Short mmCIF file of C-alpha atoms in Angstrom, two decimals:
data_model
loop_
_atom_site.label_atom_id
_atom_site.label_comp_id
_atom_site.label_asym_id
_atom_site.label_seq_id
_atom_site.Cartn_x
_atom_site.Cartn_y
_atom_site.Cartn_z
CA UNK A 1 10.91 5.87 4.79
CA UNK A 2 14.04 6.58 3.05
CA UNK A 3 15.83 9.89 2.43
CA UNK A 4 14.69 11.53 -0.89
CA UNK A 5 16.98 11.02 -3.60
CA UNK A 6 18.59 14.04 -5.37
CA UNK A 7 16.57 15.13 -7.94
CA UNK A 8 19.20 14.13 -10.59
CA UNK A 9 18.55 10.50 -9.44
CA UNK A 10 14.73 11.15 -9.83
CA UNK A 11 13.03 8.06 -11.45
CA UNK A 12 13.50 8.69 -14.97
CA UNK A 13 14.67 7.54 -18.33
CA UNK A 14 17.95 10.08 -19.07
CA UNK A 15 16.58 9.81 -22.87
CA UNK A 16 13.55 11.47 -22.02
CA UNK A 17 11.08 11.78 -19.18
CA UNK A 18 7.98 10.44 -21.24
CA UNK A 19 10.09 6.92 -21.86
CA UNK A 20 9.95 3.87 -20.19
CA UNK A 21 12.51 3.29 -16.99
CA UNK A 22 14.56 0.14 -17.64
CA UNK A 23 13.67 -2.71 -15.76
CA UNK A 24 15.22 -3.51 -12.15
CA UNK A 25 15.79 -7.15 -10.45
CA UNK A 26 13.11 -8.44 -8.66
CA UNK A 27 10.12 -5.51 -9.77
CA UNK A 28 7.24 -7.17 -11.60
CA UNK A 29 6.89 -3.70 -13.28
CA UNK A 30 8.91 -0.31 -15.28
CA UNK A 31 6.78 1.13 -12.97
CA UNK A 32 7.47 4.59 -10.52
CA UNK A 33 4.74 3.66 -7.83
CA UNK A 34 6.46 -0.11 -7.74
CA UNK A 35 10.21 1.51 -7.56
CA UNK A 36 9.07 4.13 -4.83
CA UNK A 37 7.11 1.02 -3.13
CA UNK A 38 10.12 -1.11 -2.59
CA UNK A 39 12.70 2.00 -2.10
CA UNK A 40 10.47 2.20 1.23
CA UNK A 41 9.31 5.73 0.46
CA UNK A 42 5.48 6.78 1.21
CA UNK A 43 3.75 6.45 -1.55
CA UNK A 44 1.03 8.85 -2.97
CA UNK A 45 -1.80 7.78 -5.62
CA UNK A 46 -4.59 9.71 -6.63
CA UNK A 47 -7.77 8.75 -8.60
CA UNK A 48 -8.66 10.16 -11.95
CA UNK A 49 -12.70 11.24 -12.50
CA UNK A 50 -13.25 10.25 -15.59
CA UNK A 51 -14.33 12.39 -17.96
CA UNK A 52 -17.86 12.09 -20.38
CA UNK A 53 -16.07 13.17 -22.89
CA UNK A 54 -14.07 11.86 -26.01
CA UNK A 55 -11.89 15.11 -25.83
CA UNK A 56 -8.02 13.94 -24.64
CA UNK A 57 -7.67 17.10 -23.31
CA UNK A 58 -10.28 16.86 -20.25
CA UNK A 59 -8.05 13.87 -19.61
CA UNK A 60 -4.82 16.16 -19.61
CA UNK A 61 -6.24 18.80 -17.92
CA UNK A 62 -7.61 16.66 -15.27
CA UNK A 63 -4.16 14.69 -14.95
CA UNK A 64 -2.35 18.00 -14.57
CA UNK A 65 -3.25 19.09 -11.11
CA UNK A 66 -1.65 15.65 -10.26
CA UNK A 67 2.23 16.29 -11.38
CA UNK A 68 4.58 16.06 -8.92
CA UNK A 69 2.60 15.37 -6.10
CA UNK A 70 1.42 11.72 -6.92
CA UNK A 71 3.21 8.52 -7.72
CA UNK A 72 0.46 7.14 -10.17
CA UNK A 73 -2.97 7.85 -11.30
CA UNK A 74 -5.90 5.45 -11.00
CA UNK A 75 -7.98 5.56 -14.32
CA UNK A 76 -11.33 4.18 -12.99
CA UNK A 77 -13.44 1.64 -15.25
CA UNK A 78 -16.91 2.73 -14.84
CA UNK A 79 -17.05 3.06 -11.44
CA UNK A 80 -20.77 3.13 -10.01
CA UNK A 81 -21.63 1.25 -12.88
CA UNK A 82 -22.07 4.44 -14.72
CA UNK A 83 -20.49 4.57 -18.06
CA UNK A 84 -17.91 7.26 -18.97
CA UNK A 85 -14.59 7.26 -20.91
CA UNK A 86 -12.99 3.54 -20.59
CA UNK A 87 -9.59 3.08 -18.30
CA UNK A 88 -7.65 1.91 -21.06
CA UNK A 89 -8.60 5.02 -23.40
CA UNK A 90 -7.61 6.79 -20.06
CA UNK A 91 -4.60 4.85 -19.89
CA UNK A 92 -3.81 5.14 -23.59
CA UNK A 93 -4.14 8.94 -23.29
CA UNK A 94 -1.69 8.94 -20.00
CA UNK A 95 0.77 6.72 -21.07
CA UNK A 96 1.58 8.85 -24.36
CA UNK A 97 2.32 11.80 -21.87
CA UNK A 98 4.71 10.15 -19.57
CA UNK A 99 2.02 9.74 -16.80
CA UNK A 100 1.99 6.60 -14.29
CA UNK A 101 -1.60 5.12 -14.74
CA UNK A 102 -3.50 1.98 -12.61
CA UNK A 103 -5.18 1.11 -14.60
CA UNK A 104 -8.29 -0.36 -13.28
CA UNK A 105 -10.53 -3.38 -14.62
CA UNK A 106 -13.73 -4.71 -12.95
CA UNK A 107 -15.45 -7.84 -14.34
CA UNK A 108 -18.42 -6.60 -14.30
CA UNK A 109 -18.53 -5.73 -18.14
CA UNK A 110 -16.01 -7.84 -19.29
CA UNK A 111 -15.17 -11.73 -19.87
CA UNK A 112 -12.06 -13.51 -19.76
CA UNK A 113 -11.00 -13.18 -23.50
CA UNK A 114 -11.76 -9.20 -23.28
CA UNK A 115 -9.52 -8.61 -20.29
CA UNK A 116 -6.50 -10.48 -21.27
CA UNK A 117 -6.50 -8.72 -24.54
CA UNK A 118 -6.96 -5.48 -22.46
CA UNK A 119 -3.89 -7.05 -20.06
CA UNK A 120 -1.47 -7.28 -23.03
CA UNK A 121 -2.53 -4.01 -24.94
CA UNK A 122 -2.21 -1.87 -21.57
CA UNK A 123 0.80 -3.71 -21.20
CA UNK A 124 1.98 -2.28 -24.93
CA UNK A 125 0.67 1.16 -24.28
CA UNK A 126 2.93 1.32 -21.17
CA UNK A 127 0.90 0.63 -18.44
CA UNK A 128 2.74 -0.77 -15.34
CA UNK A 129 0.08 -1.10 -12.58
CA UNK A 130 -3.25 -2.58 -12.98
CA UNK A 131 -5.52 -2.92 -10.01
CA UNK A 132 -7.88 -5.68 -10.20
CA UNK A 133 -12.08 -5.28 -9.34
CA UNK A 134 -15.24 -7.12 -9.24
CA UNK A 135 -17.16 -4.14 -10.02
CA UNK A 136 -20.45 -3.16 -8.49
CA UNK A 137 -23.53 -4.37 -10.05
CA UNK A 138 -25.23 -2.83 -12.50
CA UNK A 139 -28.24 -2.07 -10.56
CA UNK A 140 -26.26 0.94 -9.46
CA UNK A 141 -25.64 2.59 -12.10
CA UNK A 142 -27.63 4.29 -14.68
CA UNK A 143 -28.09 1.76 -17.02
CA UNK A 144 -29.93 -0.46 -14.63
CA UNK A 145 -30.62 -2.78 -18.18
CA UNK A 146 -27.34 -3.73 -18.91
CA UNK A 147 -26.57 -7.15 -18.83
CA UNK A 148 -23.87 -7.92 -15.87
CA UNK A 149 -20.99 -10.39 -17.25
CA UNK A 150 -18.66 -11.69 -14.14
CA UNK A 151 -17.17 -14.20 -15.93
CA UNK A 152 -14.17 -13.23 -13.30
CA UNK A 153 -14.05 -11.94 -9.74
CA UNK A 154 -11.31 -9.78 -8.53
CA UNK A 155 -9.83 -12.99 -6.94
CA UNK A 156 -9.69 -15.02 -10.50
CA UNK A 157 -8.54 -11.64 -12.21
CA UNK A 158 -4.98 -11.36 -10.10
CA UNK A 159 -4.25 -14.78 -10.88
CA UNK A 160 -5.37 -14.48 -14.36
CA UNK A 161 -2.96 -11.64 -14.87
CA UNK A 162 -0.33 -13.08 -12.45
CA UNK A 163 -0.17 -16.66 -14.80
CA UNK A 164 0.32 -14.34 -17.44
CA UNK A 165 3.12 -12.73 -16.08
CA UNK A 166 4.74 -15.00 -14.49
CA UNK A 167 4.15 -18.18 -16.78
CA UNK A 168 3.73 -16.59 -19.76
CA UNK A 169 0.77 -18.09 -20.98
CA UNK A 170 -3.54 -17.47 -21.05
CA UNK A 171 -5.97 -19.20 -19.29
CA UNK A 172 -6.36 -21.57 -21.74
CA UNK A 173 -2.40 -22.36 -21.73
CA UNK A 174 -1.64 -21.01 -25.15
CA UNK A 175 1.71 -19.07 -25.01
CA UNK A 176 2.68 -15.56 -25.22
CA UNK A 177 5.17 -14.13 -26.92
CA UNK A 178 6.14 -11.09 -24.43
CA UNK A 179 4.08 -11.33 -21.22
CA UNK A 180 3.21 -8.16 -19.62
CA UNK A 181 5.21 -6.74 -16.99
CA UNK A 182 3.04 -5.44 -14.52
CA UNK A 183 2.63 -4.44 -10.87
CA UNK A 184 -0.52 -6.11 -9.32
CA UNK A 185 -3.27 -4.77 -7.24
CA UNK A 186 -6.70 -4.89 -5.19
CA UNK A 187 -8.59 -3.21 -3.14
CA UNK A 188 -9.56 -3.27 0.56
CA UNK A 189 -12.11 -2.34 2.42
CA UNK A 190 -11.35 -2.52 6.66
CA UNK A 191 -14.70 -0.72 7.44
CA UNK A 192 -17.19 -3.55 6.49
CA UNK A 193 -18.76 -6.33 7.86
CA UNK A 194 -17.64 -8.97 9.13
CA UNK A 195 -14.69 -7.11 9.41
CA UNK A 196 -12.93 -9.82 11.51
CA UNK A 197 -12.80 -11.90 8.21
CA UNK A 198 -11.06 -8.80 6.20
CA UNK A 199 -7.36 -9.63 6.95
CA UNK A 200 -8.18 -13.27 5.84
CA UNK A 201 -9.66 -11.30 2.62
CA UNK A 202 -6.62 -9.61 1.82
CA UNK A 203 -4.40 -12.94 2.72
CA UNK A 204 -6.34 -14.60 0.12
CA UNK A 205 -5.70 -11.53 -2.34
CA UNK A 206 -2.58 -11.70 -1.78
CA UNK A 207 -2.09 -15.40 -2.51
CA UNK A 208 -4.04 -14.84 -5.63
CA UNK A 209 -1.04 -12.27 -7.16
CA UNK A 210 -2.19 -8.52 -5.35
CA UNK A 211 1.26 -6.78 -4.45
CA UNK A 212 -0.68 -3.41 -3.28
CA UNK A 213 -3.77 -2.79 -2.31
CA UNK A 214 -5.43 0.55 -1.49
CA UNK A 215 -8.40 0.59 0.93
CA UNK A 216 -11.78 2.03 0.57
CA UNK A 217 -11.81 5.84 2.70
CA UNK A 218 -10.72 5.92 5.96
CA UNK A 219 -12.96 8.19 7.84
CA UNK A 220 -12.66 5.73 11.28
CA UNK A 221 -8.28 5.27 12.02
CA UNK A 222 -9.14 3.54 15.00
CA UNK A 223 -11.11 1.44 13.37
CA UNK A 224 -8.20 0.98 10.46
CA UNK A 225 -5.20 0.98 13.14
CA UNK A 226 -7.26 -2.45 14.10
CA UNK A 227 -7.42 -3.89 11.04
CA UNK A 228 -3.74 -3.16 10.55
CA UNK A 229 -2.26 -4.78 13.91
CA UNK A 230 -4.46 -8.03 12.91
CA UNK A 231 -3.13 -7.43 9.06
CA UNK A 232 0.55 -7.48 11.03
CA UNK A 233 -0.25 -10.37 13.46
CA UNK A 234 -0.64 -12.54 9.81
CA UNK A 235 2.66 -10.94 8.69
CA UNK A 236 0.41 -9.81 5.41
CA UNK A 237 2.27 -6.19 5.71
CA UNK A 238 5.26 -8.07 4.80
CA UNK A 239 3.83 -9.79 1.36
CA UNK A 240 1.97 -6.22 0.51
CA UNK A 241 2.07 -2.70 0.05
CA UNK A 242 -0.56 -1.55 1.61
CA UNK A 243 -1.94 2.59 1.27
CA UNK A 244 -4.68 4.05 2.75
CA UNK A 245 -7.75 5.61 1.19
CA UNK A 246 -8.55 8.95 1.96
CA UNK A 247 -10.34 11.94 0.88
CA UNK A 248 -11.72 15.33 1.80
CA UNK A 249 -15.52 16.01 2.34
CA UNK A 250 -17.02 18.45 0.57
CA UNK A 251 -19.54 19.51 3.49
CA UNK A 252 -21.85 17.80 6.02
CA UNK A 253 -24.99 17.42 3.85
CA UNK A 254 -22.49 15.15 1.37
CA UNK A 255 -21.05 13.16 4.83
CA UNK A 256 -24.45 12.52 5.68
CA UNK A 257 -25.58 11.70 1.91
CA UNK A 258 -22.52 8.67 1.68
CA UNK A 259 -23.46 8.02 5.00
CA UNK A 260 -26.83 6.57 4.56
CA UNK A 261 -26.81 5.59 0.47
CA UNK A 262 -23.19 4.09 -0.46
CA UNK A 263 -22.86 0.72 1.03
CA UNK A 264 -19.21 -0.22 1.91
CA UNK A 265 -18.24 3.72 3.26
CA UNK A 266 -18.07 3.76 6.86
CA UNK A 267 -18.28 8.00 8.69
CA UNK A 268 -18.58 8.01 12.14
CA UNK A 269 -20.81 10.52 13.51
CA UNK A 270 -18.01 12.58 14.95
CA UNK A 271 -16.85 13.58 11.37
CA UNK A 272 -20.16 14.62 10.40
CA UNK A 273 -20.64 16.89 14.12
CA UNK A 274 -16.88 18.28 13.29
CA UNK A 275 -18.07 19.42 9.55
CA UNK A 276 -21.52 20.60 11.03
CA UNK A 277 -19.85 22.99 13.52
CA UNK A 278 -16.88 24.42 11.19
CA UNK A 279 -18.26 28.04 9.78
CA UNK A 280 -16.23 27.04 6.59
CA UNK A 281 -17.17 23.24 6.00
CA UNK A 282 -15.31 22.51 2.62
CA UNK A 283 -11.93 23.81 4.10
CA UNK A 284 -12.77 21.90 7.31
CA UNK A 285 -13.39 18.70 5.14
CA UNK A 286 -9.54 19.50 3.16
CA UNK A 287 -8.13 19.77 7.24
CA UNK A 288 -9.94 16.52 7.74
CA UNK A 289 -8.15 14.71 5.14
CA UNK A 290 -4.72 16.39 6.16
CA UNK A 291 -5.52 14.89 9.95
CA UNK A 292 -6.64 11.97 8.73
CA UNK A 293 -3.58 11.61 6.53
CA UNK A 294 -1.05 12.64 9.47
CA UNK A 295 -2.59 9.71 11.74
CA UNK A 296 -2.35 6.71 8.98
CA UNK A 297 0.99 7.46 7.84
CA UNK A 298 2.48 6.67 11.24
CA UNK A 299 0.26 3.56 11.51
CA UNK A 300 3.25 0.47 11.16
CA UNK A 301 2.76 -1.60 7.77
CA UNK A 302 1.00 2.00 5.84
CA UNK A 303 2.70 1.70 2.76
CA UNK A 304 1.35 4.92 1.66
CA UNK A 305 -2.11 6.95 0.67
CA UNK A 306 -4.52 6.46 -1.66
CA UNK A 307 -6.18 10.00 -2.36
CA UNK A 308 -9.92 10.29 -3.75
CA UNK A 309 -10.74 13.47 -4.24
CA UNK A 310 -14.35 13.39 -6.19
CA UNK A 311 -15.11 16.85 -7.83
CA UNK A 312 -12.25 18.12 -5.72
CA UNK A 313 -9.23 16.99 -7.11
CA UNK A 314 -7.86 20.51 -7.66
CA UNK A 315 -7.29 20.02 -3.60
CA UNK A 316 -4.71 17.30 -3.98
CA UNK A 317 -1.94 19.04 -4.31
CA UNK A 318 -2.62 21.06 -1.37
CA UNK A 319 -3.78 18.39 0.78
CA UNK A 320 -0.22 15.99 0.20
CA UNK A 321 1.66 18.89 0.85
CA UNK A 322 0.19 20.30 3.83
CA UNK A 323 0.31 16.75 4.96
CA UNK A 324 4.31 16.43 4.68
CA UNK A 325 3.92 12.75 3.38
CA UNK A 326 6.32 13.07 0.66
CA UNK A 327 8.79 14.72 3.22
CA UNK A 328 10.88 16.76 0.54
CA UNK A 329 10.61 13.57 -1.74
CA UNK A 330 9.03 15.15 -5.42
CA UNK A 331 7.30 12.56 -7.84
CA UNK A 332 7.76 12.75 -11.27
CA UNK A 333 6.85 15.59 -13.51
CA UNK A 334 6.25 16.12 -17.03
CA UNK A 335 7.89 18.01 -19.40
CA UNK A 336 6.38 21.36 -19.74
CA UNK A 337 4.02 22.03 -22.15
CA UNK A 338 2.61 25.20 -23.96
CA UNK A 339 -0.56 25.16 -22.48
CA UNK A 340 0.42 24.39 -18.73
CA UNK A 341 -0.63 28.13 -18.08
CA UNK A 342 -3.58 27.59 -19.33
CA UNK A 343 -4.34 25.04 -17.15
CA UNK A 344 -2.64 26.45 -14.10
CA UNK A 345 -5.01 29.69 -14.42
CA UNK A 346 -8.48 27.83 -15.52
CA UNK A 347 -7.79 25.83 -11.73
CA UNK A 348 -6.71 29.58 -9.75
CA UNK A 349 -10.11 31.00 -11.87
CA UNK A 350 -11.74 27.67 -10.80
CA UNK A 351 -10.71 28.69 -6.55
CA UNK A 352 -10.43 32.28 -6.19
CA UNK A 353 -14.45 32.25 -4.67
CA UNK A 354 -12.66 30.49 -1.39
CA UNK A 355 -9.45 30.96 -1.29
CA UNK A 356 -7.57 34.37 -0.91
CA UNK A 357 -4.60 32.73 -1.86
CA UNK A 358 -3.40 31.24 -5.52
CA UNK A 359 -2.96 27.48 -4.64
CA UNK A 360 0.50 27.60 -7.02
CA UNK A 361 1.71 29.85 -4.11
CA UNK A 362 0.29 28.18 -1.03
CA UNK A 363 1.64 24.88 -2.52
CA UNK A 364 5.35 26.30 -2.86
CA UNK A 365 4.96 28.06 0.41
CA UNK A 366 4.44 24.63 2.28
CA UNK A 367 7.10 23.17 -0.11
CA UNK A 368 9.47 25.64 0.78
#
């Protein structure tokens, strides 16, 4: 990892934080995450729970635990198959602030002609990373009715995206006029079966256009340092950024829960006995992450960490910087706003029942 840059060199536009960075040789994107990516530095990306709402401030307030601690913000389409506020309104919403959004896109509810219109208006809005899903079927979710469309798999969806880019044209050949400059991504997932053919996954992902990926959690590093020596032995750490998924648990009972009812999640039995025997099991699930964290980062070919912090994203600050990822490094933040105290004491109001500290002051003690 490189030094930190002063923060006078920070990534961003002179004419105004909120406006788009001018474009570099050889990045895809405008992009932060893709500039802090090829700098070398340890990246940080957090995911965004999206909100049932059609108020844009649950999206703000809900973005603002993230600044300056994360290099961009995954706004999740419909994850579960559950329906709540769409990635690109997400992305729309982020985008006006200054925010770096992934925008994600699963083909689950979607054809062709519907994403590559989304492609080129994320594109508009300012969106410089797009991470690229199949989706899970709609039998999980709760709208079990809903007709399924898969017209593309994540696989056809990077090189969809990636002809656009880099040709300049649709599927069907007809030209653009501006493509869309984006950074490409995928996900991973080390922990399941037949996890000898998961590097060959990811080779093929890569051919297809991913330039990052970020895993599913990593509750099992030995299990993920052997993934990544076979991802090295194929030189596929060279050709993509890879960062690890992680995230705290919010007791046993939930370990035990994902455990035996989300396919594709992987907690050894170990994590679950360490959570059992800790008198305060939602702090010993935030120290879990942090450990978890300090082993992956050190792992050769970890681009950086993927946080996913489900009804716990207040933690995430705390978490990176107890972690000492960014080593002094600060991603971007916005421009402050009237209502940032409002915010700031609705989260201390929100964690005052377990912690005796304010996390404003824990985070600037470890910062200090």
């Amino acid at each position: 990892m490189t030094p930190s840059r002063p923060s006078s060199q920070r990534d961003e536009n002179p004419a105004g934080v909120h406006l788009p960075l001018e474009p570099l040789p050889g990045h895809s994107s405008r992009g932060r995450l893709e500039r802090v990516l090829r700098r070398g530095e340890f990246a940080v990306t957090a995911e965004l729970n999206p909100p049932d709402s059609a108020n844009p401030e649950d999206v703000y307030q809900r973005a603002a635990v993230f600044e300056g601690w994360v290099d961009g913000i995954n706004a999740v389409d419909a994850s579960g198959a559950n329906c709540h506020m769409s990635s690109v309104g997400i992305c729309a919403l982020l985008t006006r602030m200054g925010y770096a959004p992934i925008m994600q896109i699963a083909c689950r509810d979607k054809n062709r002609i519907a994403i590559q219109g989304d492609v080129l208006g994320a594109a508009a809005m300012g969106v410089a990373n797009i991470l690229c899903l199949t989706g899970d079927g709609v039998q999980a979710g709760d709208q079990p009715g809903a007709k399924p469309v898969f017209d593309l798999d994540s696989m056809s969806l990077l090189e969809t995206i990636r002809i656009m880019r880099d040709n300049g044209k649709f599927l069907s050949g007809r030209k653009l006029t501006t493509p869309p400059a984006v950074f490409l991504g995928a996900a991973i997932n080390p922990f399941a079966p037949p996890y000898d053919f998961r590097p060959m996954r990811l080779a093929k992902k890569i051919a297809a256009g991913a330039q990052f990926v970020q895993s599913q959690y990593c509750f099992d590093v030995p299990m993920f340092r052997t993934y990544m020596q076979r991802v090295r032995d194929l030189g596929l750490a060279e050709e993509c950024f890879i960062l690890a998924g992680v995230g705290p648990l919010a007791s046993a009972k939930t370990a035990r829960w994902i455990q035996s009812n989300v396919p594709g999640i992987h907690i050894p039995d170990a994590i679950i006995q360490r959570l059992e025997g800790a008198a305060d099991q939602k702090k010993e699930g935030k120290q879990l992450c942090i450990d978890i964290i300090n082993e992956v980062k050190e792992i050769p070919g970890v681009a950086g960490i993927h946080v996913m912090a489900y009804r716990q994203e207040e933690y995430v600050a705390e978490i990176v910087a107890e972690s000492g990822v960014l080593k002094g490094r600060q991603p971007w933040k916005r421009e402050a706003r009237q209502d940032d105290q409002i915010v700031a004491d609705r989260l201390d109001r929100i964690l005052h029942e377990d912690m005796t500290e304010r996390p404003a002051d824990r985070v600037a003690r470890v910062r200090s």
